[in-house]
Short mmCIF file of C-alpha atoms in Angstrom, two decimals:
data_model
loop_
_atom_site.label_atom_id
_atom_site.label_comp_id
_atom_site.label_asym_id
_atom_site.label_seq_id
_atom_site.Cartn_x
_atom_site.Cartn_y
_atom_site.Cartn_z
CA MET A 16 -0.22 -0.03 0.14
CA ASN A 17 1.59 3.51 -1.04
CA VAL A 18 1.30 5.91 1.78
CA TYR A 19 2.19 9.49 2.12
CA THR A 20 2.48 10.58 5.71
CA LYS A 21 2.78 14.40 6.31
CA GLU A 22 4.06 14.69 10.07
CA PRO A 23 3.71 17.95 12.29
CA ASP A 24 6.55 19.85 14.03
CA THR A 25 5.45 18.48 17.33
CA PRO A 26 4.25 15.22 18.63
CA PRO A 27 0.62 14.78 17.10
CA LEU A 28 -2.48 14.85 18.85
CA ALA A 29 -4.22 12.68 16.18
CA SER A 30 -3.50 10.69 12.84
CA VAL A 31 -5.92 11.75 10.15
CA ILE A 32 -6.15 8.85 7.62
CA TRP A 33 -7.53 10.11 3.99
CA MET A 34 -8.83 8.36 0.93
CA HIS A 35 -9.12 9.94 -2.12
CA GLY A 36 -12.01 9.51 -4.59
CA LEU A 37 -12.04 7.57 -8.27
CA GLY A 38 -9.59 8.14 -10.39
CA ALA A 39 -7.77 10.14 -7.99
CA ASP A 40 -4.57 9.96 -6.03
CA ALA A 41 -3.09 11.04 -2.33
CA SER A 42 -1.76 14.24 -3.58
CA ASP A 43 -5.74 15.31 -4.18
CA MET A 44 -6.10 15.24 -0.66
CA SER A 45 -2.84 16.27 0.85
CA GLY A 46 -3.56 19.44 -1.25
CA LEU A 47 -6.70 19.66 0.64
CA ALA A 48 -5.42 18.97 4.15
CA SER A 49 -2.44 21.69 3.40
CA GLN A 50 -5.56 24.22 3.75
CA TYR A 51 -6.18 23.55 7.54
CA PRO A 52 -5.20 26.51 9.78
CA ILE A 53 -4.62 23.97 12.56
CA SER A 54 -1.17 25.57 13.82
CA THR A 55 -1.92 24.95 17.49
CA LEU A 56 -3.05 21.46 17.17
CA PRO A 57 -0.39 19.24 15.51
CA VAL A 58 -1.94 16.54 13.44
CA ARG A 59 -0.42 13.72 11.45
CA HIS A 60 -1.77 13.59 8.17
CA VAL A 61 -1.95 10.07 6.34
CA PHE A 62 -2.78 9.83 2.96
CA MET A 63 -3.24 6.57 0.97
CA ASN A 64 -3.45 5.71 -2.33
CA ALA A 65 -6.19 3.26 -3.86
CA PRO A 66 -4.88 0.08 -5.73
CA VAL A 67 -5.42 0.45 -9.46
CA ARG A 68 -8.10 -1.84 -11.02
CA PRO A 69 -10.52 -1.85 -13.96
CA VAL A 70 -13.45 0.26 -13.53
CA THR A 71 -16.72 -0.92 -15.19
CA ILE A 72 -18.37 2.36 -15.51
CA ASN A 73 -15.47 3.97 -17.02
CA GLY A 74 -15.27 1.43 -19.93
CA GLY A 75 -12.70 -1.03 -17.78
CA MET A 76 -10.48 1.64 -17.82
CA HIS A 77 -7.65 0.92 -15.20
CA MET A 78 -7.69 3.60 -12.62
CA PRO A 79 -7.11 4.06 -8.77
CA ALA A 80 -10.43 2.59 -7.36
CA TRP A 81 -11.02 1.50 -3.88
CA TYR A 82 -13.67 -0.74 -5.57
CA ASP A 83 -15.55 -1.39 -8.90
CA ILE A 84 -18.78 1.06 -9.98
CA VAL A 85 -20.78 -0.67 -12.33
CA GLY A 86 -23.41 1.69 -13.07
CA PHE A 87 -25.16 4.89 -12.14
CA GLU A 88 -27.39 3.88 -9.00
CA LEU A 89 -26.46 3.54 -5.74
CA THR A 90 -26.70 -0.25 -6.06
CA ASP A 91 -24.35 -0.40 -8.75
CA ARG A 92 -21.70 1.00 -6.18
CA GLU A 93 -21.59 -2.19 -3.70
CA ASP A 94 -18.75 -4.28 -4.86
CA GLY A 95 -18.31 -6.22 -1.80
CA GLU A 96 -15.43 -7.94 -2.67
CA GLY A 97 -13.35 -4.80 -3.47
CA ILE A 98 -14.95 -2.52 -0.61
CA LYS A 99 -13.64 -5.69 1.83
CA GLU A 100 -10.27 -5.65 0.06
CA SER A 101 -9.78 -2.31 0.61
CA GLU A 102 -11.32 -2.34 3.95
CA LYS A 103 -8.31 -4.46 5.17
CA GLN A 104 -5.85 -1.98 3.46
CA ILE A 105 -7.33 0.69 5.58
CA ASN A 106 -7.22 -1.41 8.73
CA ALA A 107 -3.70 -2.17 8.27
CA VAL A 108 -2.81 1.62 7.74
CA ILE A 109 -4.81 2.14 11.00
CA GLN A 110 -2.91 -0.56 12.65
CA SER A 111 0.34 0.72 11.46
CA GLN A 112 -0.70 4.22 13.43
CA LEU A 113 -1.47 2.41 16.33
CA GLU A 114 2.01 0.80 16.44
CA THR A 115 3.37 4.43 16.47
CA GLY A 116 1.85 4.91 19.78
CA MET A 117 -1.81 6.55 18.85
CA THR A 118 -4.52 5.12 20.43
CA GLU A 119 -7.91 4.27 18.77
CA LYS A 120 -9.48 7.42 19.79
CA GLN A 121 -6.67 9.35 17.98
CA ILE A 122 -7.16 7.89 14.71
CA ILE A 123 -9.72 10.15 12.47
CA LEU A 124 -10.67 8.48 9.16
CA ALA A 125 -11.61 10.73 6.24
CA GLY A 126 -12.49 10.49 2.96
CA PHE A 127 -13.99 12.36 -0.46
CA SER A 128 -16.74 10.53 -2.75
CA GLN A 129 -15.58 6.64 -3.03
CA GLY A 130 -12.73 7.47 -0.25
CA ALA A 131 -15.56 8.84 2.12
CA ALA A 132 -17.68 5.53 1.52
CA MET A 133 -14.73 3.55 2.65
CA ALA A 134 -14.23 5.92 5.54
CA LEU A 135 -17.61 4.97 6.87
CA HIS A 136 -17.98 1.72 5.72
CA THR A 137 -14.44 0.65 7.55
CA ALA A 138 -15.29 2.69 10.59
CA LEU A 139 -18.43 1.32 11.19
CA ASN A 140 -17.54 -2.46 10.79
CA ARG A 141 -14.06 -2.24 13.14
CA PRO A 142 -14.27 -4.11 16.21
CA GLN A 143 -12.17 -1.35 18.07
CA ALA A 144 -13.21 2.38 18.24
CA ILE A 145 -11.73 5.30 16.63
CA GLY A 146 -11.95 9.11 17.18
CA GLY A 147 -14.13 10.39 14.34
CA VAL A 148 -15.47 10.04 10.59
CA VAL A 149 -15.19 12.57 7.96
CA SER A 150 -17.23 11.97 4.61
CA LEU A 151 -17.13 14.53 2.01
CA SER A 152 -19.52 13.94 -0.51
CA GLY A 153 -19.85 10.43 0.40
CA TYR A 154 -22.45 7.48 1.28
CA LEU A 155 -22.53 4.39 3.03
CA PRO A 156 -22.16 1.49 0.89
CA LEU A 157 -23.29 -2.27 1.99
CA ALA A 158 -25.52 -0.44 4.55
CA SER A 159 -27.53 -3.78 5.16
CA GLU A 160 -24.28 -5.76 6.00
CA CYS A 161 -22.99 -3.36 8.27
CA GLN A 162 -21.95 -4.63 11.63
CA PHE A 163 -21.95 -1.06 13.35
CA HIS A 164 -19.16 -2.05 16.30
CA LEU A 165 -18.58 1.52 16.38
CA PRO A 166 -19.48 3.25 19.49
CA ARG A 167 -22.55 5.38 19.10
CA GLU A 168 -20.99 8.14 20.72
CA THR A 169 -18.28 8.62 17.80
CA PRO A 170 -18.85 12.21 16.04
CA PHE A 171 -19.18 12.04 12.47
CA PHE A 172 -18.56 15.28 9.92
CA ILE A 173 -20.67 14.85 6.94
CA GLY A 174 -20.73 17.45 4.28
CA TYR A 175 -22.21 17.26 0.61
CA GLY A 176 -23.21 19.27 -2.14
CA ARG A 177 -26.99 20.12 -2.87
CA PHE A 178 -26.38 20.28 -6.85
CA ASP A 179 -24.12 16.91 -6.67
CA ASN A 180 -25.20 14.68 -9.53
CA VAL A 181 -22.37 11.80 -9.11
CA VAL A 182 -23.12 11.32 -5.58
CA LEU A 183 -26.90 12.14 -5.40
CA PRO A 184 -27.95 14.41 -1.97
CA ASP A 185 -30.42 11.49 -1.45
CA TRP A 186 -27.67 9.02 -1.09
CA THR A 187 -26.09 10.97 1.61
CA ASN A 188 -29.13 11.65 3.31
CA TYR A 189 -30.09 8.01 3.11
CA SER A 190 -26.85 7.09 4.83
CA CYS A 191 -27.48 9.86 7.74
CA ARG A 192 -30.66 8.76 8.34
CA PHE A 193 -29.29 5.02 8.38
CA LEU A 194 -26.89 6.12 11.14
CA GLU A 195 -29.44 7.87 13.07
CA SER A 196 -31.72 4.93 13.08
CA ARG A 197 -28.78 2.97 14.55
CA GLY A 198 -28.14 5.13 17.22
CA TYR A 199 -25.31 7.54 16.07
CA HIS A 200 -26.29 10.75 17.55
CA ASP A 201 -23.11 13.10 17.02
CA LEU A 202 -23.64 13.77 13.22
CA THR A 203 -22.47 17.18 12.20
CA ILE A 204 -24.29 17.49 8.32
CA LYS A 205 -23.42 20.19 6.54
CA ASP A 206 -24.68 20.84 2.97
CA TYR A 207 -23.29 23.30 0.32
CA PRO A 208 -24.35 25.24 -2.77
CA MET A 209 -22.10 22.83 -5.07
CA GLU A 210 -21.81 19.94 -7.30
CA HIS A 211 -19.18 17.20 -6.67
CA SER A 212 -16.68 18.96 -5.27
CA ILE A 213 -15.28 20.76 -2.01
CA CYS A 214 -15.49 24.16 -1.12
CA GLN A 215 -14.10 26.87 1.20
CA SER A 216 -17.30 26.71 3.15
CA GLU A 217 -17.08 23.08 3.64
CA ILE A 218 -13.26 23.47 4.38
CA ASN A 219 -13.64 26.20 7.10
CA ASP A 220 -16.66 24.19 8.82
CA LEU A 221 -14.60 20.85 8.44
CA ASP A 222 -11.83 22.89 10.13
CA SER A 223 -14.21 23.99 13.23
CA TRP A 224 -15.23 20.54 13.49
CA LEU A 225 -11.67 19.12 13.85
CA LYS A 226 -10.51 21.76 16.21
CA ARG A 227 -13.34 20.91 18.43
CA LEU A 228 -12.56 17.47 18.18
CA LEU A 229 -8.96 17.54 18.56
CA GLY A 230 -9.26 20.35 21.14
CA GLU A 231 -11.01 17.90 23.48
CA LYS A 232 -8.12 15.60 23.09
CA ALA A 233 -5.39 18.18 24.22
#
């Protein structure tokens, strides 16, 4: 697994593990993370690269993808084999962070689009707790198969675009309702006047959420 790590100048309070979207790479997320003005809260950013695989919806073209997508509907985005393979890789990176001395509660899983789907899926199926989950323009795949081991007090930041025609707002809202129905109550849900993207307002809101979360750990 190709992983790029950006260390803070002082011992980190947390490790934020980032997963990019379909066809992108770790540099997309590292560019986003560099915009966070968390100068007083040292964070280790860990940027993962998805494996390269053929993606059916793109004519079988090989590209970085956490799992295959075969069509435009939500049910076409539930490649169980690929999702579970990537879940194992993400858990291996979590384990590597724990081996550096981080605790489970100092691990935050974050992602955009397909990477957000993986952050949600991996967090909810882990037997051990983590500190928080960030989903940007994402959704929960394989919801009916989730084990929901994650403690109900785990904080989530869920942001999405009101005009997203790639990951439809209905999919994100369905995922939020699903989480609420399973007892997850610390959900920060924000929508923005954008398409399938990330905007400055979302970055600002995420920054505030991270500062609140990490400030509690300081």
